[in-house]
Coordinates of C-alpha atoms and ligand atoms in Angstrom, one line a residue:
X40 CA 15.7 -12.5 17.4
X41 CA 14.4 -12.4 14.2
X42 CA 16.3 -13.0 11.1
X43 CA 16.3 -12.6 7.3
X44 CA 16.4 -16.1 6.5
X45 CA 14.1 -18.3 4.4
X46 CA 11.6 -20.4 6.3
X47 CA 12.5 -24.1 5.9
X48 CA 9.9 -26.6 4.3
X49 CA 9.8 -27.9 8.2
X50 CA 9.3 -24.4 9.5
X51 CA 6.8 -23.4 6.7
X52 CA 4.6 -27.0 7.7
X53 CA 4.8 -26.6 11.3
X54 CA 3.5 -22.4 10.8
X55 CA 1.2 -23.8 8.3
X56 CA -0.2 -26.4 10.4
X57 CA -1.0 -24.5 13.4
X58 CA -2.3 -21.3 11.3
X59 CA -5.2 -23.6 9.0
X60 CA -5.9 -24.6 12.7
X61 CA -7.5 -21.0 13.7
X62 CA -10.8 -21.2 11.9
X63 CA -12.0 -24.3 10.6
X64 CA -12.1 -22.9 6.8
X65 CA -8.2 -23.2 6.9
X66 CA -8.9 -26.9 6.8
X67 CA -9.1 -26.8 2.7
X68 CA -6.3 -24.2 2.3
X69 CA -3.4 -26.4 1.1
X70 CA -1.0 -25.6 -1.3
X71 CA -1.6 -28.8 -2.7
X72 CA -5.4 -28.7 -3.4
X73 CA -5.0 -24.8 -4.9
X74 CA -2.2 -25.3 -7.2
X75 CA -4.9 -27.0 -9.7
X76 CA -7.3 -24.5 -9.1
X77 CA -4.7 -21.9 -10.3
X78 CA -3.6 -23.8 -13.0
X79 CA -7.3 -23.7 -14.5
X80 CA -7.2 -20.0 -15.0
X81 CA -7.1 -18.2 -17.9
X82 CA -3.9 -15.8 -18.4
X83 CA -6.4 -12.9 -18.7
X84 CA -7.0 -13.7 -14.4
X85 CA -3.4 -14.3 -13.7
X86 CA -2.7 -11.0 -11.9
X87 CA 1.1 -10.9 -11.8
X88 CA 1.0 -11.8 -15.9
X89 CA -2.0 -9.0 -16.7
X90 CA -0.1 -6.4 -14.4
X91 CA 3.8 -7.1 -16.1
X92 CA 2.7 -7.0 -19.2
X93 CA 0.8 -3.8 -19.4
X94 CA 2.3 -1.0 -21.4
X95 CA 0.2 1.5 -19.8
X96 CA -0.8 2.2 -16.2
X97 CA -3.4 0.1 -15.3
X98 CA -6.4 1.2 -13.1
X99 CA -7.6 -0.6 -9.9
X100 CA -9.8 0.5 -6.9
X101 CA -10.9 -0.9 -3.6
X102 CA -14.0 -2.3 -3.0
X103 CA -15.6 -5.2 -0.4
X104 CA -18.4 -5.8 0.9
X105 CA -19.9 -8.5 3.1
X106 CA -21.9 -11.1 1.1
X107 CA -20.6 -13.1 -2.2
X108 CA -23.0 -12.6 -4.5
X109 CA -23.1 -8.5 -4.0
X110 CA -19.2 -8.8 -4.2
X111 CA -19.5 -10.8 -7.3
X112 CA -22.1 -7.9 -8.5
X113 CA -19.7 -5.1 -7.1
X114 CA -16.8 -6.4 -9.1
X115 CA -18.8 -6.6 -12.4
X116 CA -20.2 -3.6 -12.1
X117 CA -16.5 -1.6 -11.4
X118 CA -15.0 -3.7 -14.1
X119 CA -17.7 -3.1 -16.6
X120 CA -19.5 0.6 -16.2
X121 CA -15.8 1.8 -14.1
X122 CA -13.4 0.3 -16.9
X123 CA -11.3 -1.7 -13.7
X124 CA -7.9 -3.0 -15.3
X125 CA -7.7 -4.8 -12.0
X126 CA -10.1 -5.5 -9.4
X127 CA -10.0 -5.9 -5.7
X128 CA -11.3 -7.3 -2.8
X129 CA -11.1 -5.3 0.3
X130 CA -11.5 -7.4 3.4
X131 CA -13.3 -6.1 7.1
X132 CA -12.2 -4.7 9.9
X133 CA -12.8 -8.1 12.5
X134 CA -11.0 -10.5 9.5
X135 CA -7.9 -7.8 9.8
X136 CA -7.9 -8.1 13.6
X137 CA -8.5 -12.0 13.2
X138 CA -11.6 -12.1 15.0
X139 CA -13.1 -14.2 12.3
X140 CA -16.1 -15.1 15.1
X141 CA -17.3 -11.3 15.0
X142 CA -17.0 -11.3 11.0
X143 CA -19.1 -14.8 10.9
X144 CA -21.9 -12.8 12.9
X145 CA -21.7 -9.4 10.6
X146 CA -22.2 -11.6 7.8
X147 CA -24.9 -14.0 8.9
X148 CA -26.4 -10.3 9.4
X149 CA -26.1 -9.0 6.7
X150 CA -27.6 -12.1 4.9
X151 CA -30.5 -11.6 6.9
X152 CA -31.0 -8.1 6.6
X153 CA -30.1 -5.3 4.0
X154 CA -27.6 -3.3 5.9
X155 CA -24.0 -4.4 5.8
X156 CA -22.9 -5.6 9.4
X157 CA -18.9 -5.6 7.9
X158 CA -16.7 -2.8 6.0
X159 CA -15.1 -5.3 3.7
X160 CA -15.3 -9.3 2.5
X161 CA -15.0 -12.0 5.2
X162 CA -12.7 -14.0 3.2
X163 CA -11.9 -16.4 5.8
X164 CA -15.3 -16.8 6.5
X165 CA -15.9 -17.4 2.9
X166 CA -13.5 -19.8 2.8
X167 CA -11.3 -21.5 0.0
X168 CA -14.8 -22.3 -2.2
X169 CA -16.2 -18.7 -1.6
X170 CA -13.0 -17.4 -2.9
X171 CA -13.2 -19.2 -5.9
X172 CA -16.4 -18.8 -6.7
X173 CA -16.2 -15.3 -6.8
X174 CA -12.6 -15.4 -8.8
X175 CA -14.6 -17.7 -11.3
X176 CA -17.0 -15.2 -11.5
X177 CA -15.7 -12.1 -12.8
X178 CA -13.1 -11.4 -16.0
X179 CA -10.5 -9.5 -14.1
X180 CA -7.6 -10.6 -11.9
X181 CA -8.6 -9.8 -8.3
X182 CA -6.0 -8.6 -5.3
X183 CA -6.9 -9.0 -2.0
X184 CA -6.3 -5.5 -0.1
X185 CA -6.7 -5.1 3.5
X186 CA -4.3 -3.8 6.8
X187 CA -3.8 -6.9 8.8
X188 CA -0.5 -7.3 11.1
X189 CA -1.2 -11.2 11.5
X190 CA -2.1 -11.8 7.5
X191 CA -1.5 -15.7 8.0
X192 CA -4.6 -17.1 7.8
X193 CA -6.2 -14.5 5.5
X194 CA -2.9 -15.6 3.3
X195 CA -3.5 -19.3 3.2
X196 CA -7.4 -19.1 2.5
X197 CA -7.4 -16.3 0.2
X198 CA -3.9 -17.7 -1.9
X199 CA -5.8 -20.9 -2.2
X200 CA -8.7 -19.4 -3.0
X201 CA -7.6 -18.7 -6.2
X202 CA -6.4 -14.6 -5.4
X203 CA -2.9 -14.2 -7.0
X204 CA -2.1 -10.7 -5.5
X205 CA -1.8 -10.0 -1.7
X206 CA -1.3 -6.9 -0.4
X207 CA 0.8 -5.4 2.7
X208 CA 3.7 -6.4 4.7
X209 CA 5.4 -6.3 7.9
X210 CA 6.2 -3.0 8.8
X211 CA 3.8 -1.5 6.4
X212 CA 0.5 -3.3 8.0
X213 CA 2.1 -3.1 11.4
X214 CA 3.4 0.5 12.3
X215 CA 0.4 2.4 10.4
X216 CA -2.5 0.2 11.7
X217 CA -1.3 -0.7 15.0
X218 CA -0.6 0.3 18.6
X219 CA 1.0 -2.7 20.1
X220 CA 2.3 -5.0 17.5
X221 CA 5.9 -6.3 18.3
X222 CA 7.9 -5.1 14.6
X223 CA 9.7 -8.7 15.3
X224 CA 6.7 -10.6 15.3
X225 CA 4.8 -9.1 12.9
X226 CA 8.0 -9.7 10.5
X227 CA 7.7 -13.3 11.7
X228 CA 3.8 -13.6 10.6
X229 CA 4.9 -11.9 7.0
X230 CA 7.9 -14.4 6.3
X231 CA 5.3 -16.8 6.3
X232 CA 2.9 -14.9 4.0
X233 CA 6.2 -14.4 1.8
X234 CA 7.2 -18.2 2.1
X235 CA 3.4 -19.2 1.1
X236 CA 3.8 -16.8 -1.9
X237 CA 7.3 -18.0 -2.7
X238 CA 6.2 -21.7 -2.8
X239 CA 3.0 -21.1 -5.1
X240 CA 5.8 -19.2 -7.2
X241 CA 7.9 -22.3 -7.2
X242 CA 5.2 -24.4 -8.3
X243 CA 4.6 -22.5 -11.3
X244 CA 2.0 -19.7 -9.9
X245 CA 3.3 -16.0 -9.8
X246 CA 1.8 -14.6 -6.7
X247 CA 2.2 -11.1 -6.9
X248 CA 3.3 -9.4 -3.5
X249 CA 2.2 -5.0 -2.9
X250 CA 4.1 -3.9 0.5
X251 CA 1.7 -0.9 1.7
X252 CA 3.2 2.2 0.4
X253 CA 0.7 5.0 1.8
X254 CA 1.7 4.0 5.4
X255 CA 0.0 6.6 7.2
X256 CA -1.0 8.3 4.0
X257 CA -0.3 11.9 5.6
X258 CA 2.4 14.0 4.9
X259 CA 4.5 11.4 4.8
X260 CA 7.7 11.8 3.0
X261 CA 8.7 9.9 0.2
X262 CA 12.2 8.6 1.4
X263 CA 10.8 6.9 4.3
X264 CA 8.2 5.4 2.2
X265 CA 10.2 4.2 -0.3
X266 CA 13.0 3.1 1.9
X267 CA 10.0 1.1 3.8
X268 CA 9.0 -0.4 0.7
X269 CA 12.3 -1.6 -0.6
X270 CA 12.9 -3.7 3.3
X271 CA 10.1 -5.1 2.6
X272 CA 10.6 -6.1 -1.1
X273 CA 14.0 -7.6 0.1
X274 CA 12.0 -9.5 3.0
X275 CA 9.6 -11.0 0.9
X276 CA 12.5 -11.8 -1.9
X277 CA 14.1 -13.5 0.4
X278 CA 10.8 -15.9 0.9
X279 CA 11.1 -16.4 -2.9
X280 CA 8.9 -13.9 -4.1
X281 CA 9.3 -13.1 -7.6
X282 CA 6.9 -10.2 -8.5
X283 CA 6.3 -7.2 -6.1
X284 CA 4.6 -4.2 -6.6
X285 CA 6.4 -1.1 -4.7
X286 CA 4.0 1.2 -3.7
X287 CA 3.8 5.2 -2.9
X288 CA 1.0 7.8 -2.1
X289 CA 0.7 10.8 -3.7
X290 CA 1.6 13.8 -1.7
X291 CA -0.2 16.5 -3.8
X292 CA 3.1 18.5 -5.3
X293 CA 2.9 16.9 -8.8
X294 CA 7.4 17.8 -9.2
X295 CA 7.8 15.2 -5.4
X296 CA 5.3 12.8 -6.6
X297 CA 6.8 12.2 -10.4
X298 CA 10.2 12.7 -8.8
X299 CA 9.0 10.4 -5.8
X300 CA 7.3 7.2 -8.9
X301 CA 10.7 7.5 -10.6
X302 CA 12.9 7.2 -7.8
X303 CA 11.1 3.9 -6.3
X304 CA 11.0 3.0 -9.6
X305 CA 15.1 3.0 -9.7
X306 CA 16.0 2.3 -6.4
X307 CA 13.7 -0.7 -6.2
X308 CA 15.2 -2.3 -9.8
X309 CA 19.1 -1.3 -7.8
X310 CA 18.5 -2.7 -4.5
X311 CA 15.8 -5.8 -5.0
X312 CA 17.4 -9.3 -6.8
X313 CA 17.4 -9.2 -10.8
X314 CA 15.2 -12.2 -10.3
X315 CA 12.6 -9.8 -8.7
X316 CA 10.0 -8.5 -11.3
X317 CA 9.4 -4.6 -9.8
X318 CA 6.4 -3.0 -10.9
X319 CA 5.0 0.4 -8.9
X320 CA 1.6 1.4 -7.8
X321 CA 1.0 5.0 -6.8
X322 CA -2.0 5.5 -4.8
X323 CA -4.1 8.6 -5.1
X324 CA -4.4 10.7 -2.6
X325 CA -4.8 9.2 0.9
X326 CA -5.2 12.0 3.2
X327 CA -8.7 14.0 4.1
X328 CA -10.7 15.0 1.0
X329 CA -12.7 17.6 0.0
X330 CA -16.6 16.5 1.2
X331 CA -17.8 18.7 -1.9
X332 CA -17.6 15.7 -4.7
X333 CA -16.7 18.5 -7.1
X334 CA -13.7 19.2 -5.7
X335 CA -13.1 15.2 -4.4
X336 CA -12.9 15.2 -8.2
X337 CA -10.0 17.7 -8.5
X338 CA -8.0 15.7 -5.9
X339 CA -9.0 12.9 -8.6
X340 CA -8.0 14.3 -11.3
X341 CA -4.5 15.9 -9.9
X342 CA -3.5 12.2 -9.1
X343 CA -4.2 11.1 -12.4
X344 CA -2.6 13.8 -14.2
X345 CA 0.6 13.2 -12.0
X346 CA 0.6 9.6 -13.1
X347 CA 0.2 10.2 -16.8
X348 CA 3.1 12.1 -16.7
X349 CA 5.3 9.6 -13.8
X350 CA 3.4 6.6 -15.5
X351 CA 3.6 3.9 -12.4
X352 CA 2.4 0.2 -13.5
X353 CA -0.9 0.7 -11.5
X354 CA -2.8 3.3 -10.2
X355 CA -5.1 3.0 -7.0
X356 CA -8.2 5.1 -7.5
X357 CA -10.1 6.8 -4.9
X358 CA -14.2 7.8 -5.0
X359 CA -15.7 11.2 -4.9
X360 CA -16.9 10.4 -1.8
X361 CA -13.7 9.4 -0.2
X362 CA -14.9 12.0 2.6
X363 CA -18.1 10.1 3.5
X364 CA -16.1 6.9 3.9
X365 CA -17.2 3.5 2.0
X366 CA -17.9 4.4 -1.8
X367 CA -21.4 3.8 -3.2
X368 CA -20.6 1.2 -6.6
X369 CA -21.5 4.3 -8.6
X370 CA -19.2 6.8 -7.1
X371 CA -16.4 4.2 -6.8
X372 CA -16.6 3.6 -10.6
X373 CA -16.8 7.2 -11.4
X374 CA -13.4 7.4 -9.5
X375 CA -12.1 5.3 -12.1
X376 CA -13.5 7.4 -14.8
X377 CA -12.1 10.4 -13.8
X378 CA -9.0 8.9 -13.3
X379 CA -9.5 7.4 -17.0
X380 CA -9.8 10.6 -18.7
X381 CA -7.0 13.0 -17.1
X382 CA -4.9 10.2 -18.1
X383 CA -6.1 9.4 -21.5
X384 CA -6.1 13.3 -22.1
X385 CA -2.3 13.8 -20.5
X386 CA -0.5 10.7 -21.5
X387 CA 0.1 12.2 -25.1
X388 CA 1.5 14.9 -23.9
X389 CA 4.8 15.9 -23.5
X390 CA 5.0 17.6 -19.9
X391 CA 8.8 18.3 -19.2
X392 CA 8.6 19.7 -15.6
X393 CA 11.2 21.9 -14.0
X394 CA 12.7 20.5 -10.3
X395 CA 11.8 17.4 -10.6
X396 CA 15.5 15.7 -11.1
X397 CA 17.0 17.4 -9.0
X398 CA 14.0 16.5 -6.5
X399 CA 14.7 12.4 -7.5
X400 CA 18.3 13.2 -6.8
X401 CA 17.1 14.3 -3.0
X402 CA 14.9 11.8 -2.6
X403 CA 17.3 9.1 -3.4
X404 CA 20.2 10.9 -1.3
X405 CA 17.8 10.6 1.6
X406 CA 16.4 6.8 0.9
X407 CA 20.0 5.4 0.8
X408 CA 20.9 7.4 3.7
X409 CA 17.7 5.3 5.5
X410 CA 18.5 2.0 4.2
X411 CA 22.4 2.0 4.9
X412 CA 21.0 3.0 8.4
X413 CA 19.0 -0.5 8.1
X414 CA 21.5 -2.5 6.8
X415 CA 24.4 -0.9 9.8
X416 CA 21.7 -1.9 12.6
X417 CA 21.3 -5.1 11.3
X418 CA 24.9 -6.0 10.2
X419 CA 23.5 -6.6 7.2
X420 CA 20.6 -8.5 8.4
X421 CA 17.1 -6.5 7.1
X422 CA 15.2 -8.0 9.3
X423 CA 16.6 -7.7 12.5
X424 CA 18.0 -3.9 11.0
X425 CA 14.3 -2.8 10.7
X426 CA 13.4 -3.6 13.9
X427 CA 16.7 -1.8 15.8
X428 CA 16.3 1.3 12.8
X429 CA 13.2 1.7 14.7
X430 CA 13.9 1.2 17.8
X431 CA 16.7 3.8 17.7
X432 CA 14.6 6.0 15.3
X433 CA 16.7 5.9 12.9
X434 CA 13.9 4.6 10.3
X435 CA 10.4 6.2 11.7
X436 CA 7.3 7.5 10.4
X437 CA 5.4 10.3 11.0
X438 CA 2.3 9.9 13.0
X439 CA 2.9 6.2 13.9
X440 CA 0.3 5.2 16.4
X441 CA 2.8 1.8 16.8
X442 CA 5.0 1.3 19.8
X443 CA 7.3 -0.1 17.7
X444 CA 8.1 3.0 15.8
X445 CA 8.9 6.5 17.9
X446 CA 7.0 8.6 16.0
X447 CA 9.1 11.3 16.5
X448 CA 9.3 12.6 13.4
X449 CA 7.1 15.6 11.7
X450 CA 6.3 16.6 8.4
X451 CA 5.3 19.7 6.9
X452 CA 4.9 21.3 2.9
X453 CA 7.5 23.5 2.1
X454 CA 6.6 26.9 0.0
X455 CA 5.0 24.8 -3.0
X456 CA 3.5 22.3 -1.0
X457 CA 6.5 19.4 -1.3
X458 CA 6.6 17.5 2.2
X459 CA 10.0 18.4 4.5
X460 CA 10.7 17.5 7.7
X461 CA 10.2 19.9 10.2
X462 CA 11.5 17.9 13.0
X463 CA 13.3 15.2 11.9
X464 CA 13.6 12.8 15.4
X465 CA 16.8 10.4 15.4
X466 CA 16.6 9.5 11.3
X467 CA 19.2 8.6 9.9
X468 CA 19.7 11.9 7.8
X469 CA 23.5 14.0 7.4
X470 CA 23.3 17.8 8.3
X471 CA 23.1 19.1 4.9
X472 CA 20.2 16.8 3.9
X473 CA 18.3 18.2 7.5
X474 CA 19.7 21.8 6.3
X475 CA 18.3 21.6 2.8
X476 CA 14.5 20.7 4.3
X477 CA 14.9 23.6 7.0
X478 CA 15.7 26.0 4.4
X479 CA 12.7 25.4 2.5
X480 CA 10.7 25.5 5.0
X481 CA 12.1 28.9 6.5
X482 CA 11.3 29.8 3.0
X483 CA 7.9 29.1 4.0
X484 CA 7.6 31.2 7.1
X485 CA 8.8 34.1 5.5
X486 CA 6.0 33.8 3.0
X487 CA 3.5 33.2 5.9
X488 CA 5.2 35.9 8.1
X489 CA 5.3 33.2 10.9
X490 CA 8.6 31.0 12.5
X491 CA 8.9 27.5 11.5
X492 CA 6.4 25.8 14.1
X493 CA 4.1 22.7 14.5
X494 CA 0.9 25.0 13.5
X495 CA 2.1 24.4 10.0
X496 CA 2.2 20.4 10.2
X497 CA -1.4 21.0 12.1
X498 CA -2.3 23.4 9.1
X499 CA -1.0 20.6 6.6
X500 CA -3.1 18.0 7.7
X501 CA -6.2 19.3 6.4
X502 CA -5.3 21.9 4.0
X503 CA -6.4 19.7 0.8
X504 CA -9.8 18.6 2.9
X505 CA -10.0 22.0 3.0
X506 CA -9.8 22.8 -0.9
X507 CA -5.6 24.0 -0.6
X508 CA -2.7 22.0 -0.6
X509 CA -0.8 23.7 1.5
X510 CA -2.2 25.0 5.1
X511 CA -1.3 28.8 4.7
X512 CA -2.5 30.7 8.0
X513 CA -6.1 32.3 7.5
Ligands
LIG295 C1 -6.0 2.3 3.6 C2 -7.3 2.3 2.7 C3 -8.2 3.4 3.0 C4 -9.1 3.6 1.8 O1 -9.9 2.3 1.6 C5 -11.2 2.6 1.3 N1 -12.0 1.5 1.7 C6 -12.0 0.9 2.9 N2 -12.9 -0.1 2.9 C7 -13.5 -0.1 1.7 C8 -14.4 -0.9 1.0 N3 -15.0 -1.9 1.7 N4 -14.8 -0.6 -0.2 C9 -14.2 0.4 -0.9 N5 -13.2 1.2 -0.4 C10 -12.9 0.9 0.9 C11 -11.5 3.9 2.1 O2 -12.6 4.6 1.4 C12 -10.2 4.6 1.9 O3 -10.2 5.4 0.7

């Protein structure tokens, strides 16, 4: 059974060993070789440094695309015409499911053709030069995003590669992304993505570590994310990470997201280890959008105002043409421009908002009620506590397509659009917390002049796509 323990230097080599065997680029991915390579860069590339020291929230989007130079191009182009404080580099879809053979063949198309065979960078592919060469090449400090349940290998490269950011984590890249995933062993694979991050940290290189916040990224409601995001903060602390981003999607009701930002904010400083460095990242919306770009833009520009006024340390933009899919590198930096302005426009403001303690004081209420669930199944181990918390339901999240999680939770907006729980499964919630979300929501159906019912959580899921927050019957 798996346990929150810290991998031994034995453990770590023997992991180590067999994961650089996978692909032959994992040959060069030492600790050893990188820590150098790190050492060489300037301050203004060292991620976790730019990202803690930043008195304002600091702008990054996604981006990756197949070959190195027209990554290297994409990144100069979103740092310098989209204003990027921090850059990424999303990886593929065969990379994330480790089929690194199937990403070697996209890209040797894609070098013969124009079209990109991939959705994201092969980084293994690439390799430990191909990642550095690219980090060489550009001014910011670049964090490799992607969804990947076995992260191992696309750790080691991409860590020695010169990448001092890495996003994801075990329960956050396992029960949002996939079906069969054993929760144990997918905590296994992370503690050594944590360790690898903990030992470049002990050897004088900050990795900074970004558990998944979004999960789902619909409807989901901002105790369980949060509560997900502080296991995973203690997992990876436990590894000897020292700097770890908690993350949370926006919702759309700007009193639950600024009461949401502030409450991670708190209960990630209470419950993570003083040595911890907490920063936040609140990602802009991650449900349907709008197709018309005007509109993609109001979703924009909602986000940004909410994080003016909840200031998080980052901010993940989205594209006006979220609803196509991939960004174009001009509609990708005009995300970020967007974003710019609502928050260079609202940030001197004052914007006292009514509800939005006493919103924080729910949503905290409800996160300790979920993590004291975690820490009871596991007699105060978190590991093997998430894994039992899920298996009894106790900790679940809505819309899970992972066996591991029973899903049989569901969301839907209350009468201004904040997320509730319309059927709450087994979590771990007391009776007044469950009464407080059905009253809402029977506020709700009295509006609508309909019962409580899964039409609104089927309404909900495309309302904003759909130009509304909430999904009020036609
Ligand atoms: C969980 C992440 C979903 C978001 O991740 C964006 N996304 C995926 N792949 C790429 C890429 N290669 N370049 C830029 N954005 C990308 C999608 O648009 C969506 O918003």
């Amino acid at each position: 059974m798996v346990r929150d323990e810290q991998l031994s230097s034995d453990g770590l080599a023997t992991i180590d060993e067999a994961v650089r065997a996978e692909w032959p680029t994992g040959e060069a991915a030492t600790v050893d070789d990188a820590i150098a390579f790190h050492e060489g860069l300037p301050p203004s590339k060292e991620f976790a440094t730019v990202l803690e020291s930043a008195t304002e929230p600091l702008l990054q989007p996604r981006a990756g695309v197949a070959r190195l130079d027209e990554q290297i191009e994409l990144l100069t182009y979103l740092e310098e015409t989209g204003e990027a404080d921090l850059l990424p580099t999303t990886i593929d879809s065969y990379t994330r499911d480790n089929e690194y053979g199937k990403a070697r063949t996209g890209l040797e198309k894609t070098r013969e053709s124009d079209a990109d065979a991939l959705n994201g960078f092969p980084a293994v592919n690439h390799g430990v030069d191909g990642c550095r060469t690219l980090v060489e090449s550009v001014d910011g400090p670049i964090e490799v995003r992607h969804g990947t349940p076995d992260a191992r290998l696309l750790a080691a490269v991409t860590l020695a590669g010169g990448f001092q950011s890495f996003e994801g984590g075990p329960i956050s890249y396992n029960i949002p992304y996939t079906k069969r995933g054993d929760l144990a062993t997918t905590i296994e694979h992370w503690q050594y993505v944590d360790r690898l991050a903990g030992v470049y940290t002990e050897r004088g290189v900050r990795i900074n570590r970004e558990p998944f916040g979004p999960l789902t990224g619909t409807l989901v409601p901002p105790s369980i994310a949060i509560a997900i995001m502080i296991v995973e903060g203690l997992l990876a602390a436990t590894q000897g990470v020292r700097s770890l981003t908690l993350g949370y999607g926006q919702v759309g009701n700007v009193v639950q997201d600024v009461a949401a930002l502030r409450a991670l904010r708190a209960l990630g400083e209470e419950y993570l280890p003083n040595e911890v460095c907490v920063t936040t990242v609140f990602h802009e919306w991650m449900g349907g959008f709008p197709p018309d770009e005007a509109r993609a833009n109001g979703v924009i520009g909602l986000g940004a105002l909410t994080a003016a006024i909840a200031r998080p340390d980052k901010v993940i933009t989205k594209s006006p043409q979220e609803f196509q899919g991939v960004p174009t590198k001009e509609a990708n930096a005009a995300g970020l421009r967007t974003t710019r302005q609502l928050l260079d426009m609202a940030m001197e403001q004052r914007l006292d908002i009514d509800g939005v303690e006493s919103e924080q004081d729910l949503i905290e209420r409800e996160t300790r009620s979920l993590l004291e669930a975690v820490f009871e199944h596991g007699e105060g181990d978190v590991a093997r506590g998430a894994v039992r918390a899920f298996e009894t339901g106790a900790l679940d999240v809505p819309f899970a397509p992972s066996e591991s999680a029973k899903g049989a939770c569901l969301p839907a907006r209350d009468d201004d659009g904040r997320v509730r729980l319309f059927d709450f499964g087994d979590l771990a919630f007391d009776d007044e917390i469950k009464e407080i979300h059905a009253a809402r929501l029977e506020r709700r159906a009295e509006t609508e002049d309909r019962s409580t019912s899964f039409h609104m959580v089927a309404d909900d899921v495309d309302a904003i796509s759909n130009g509304r927050l909430i999904g009020r019957p036609s």
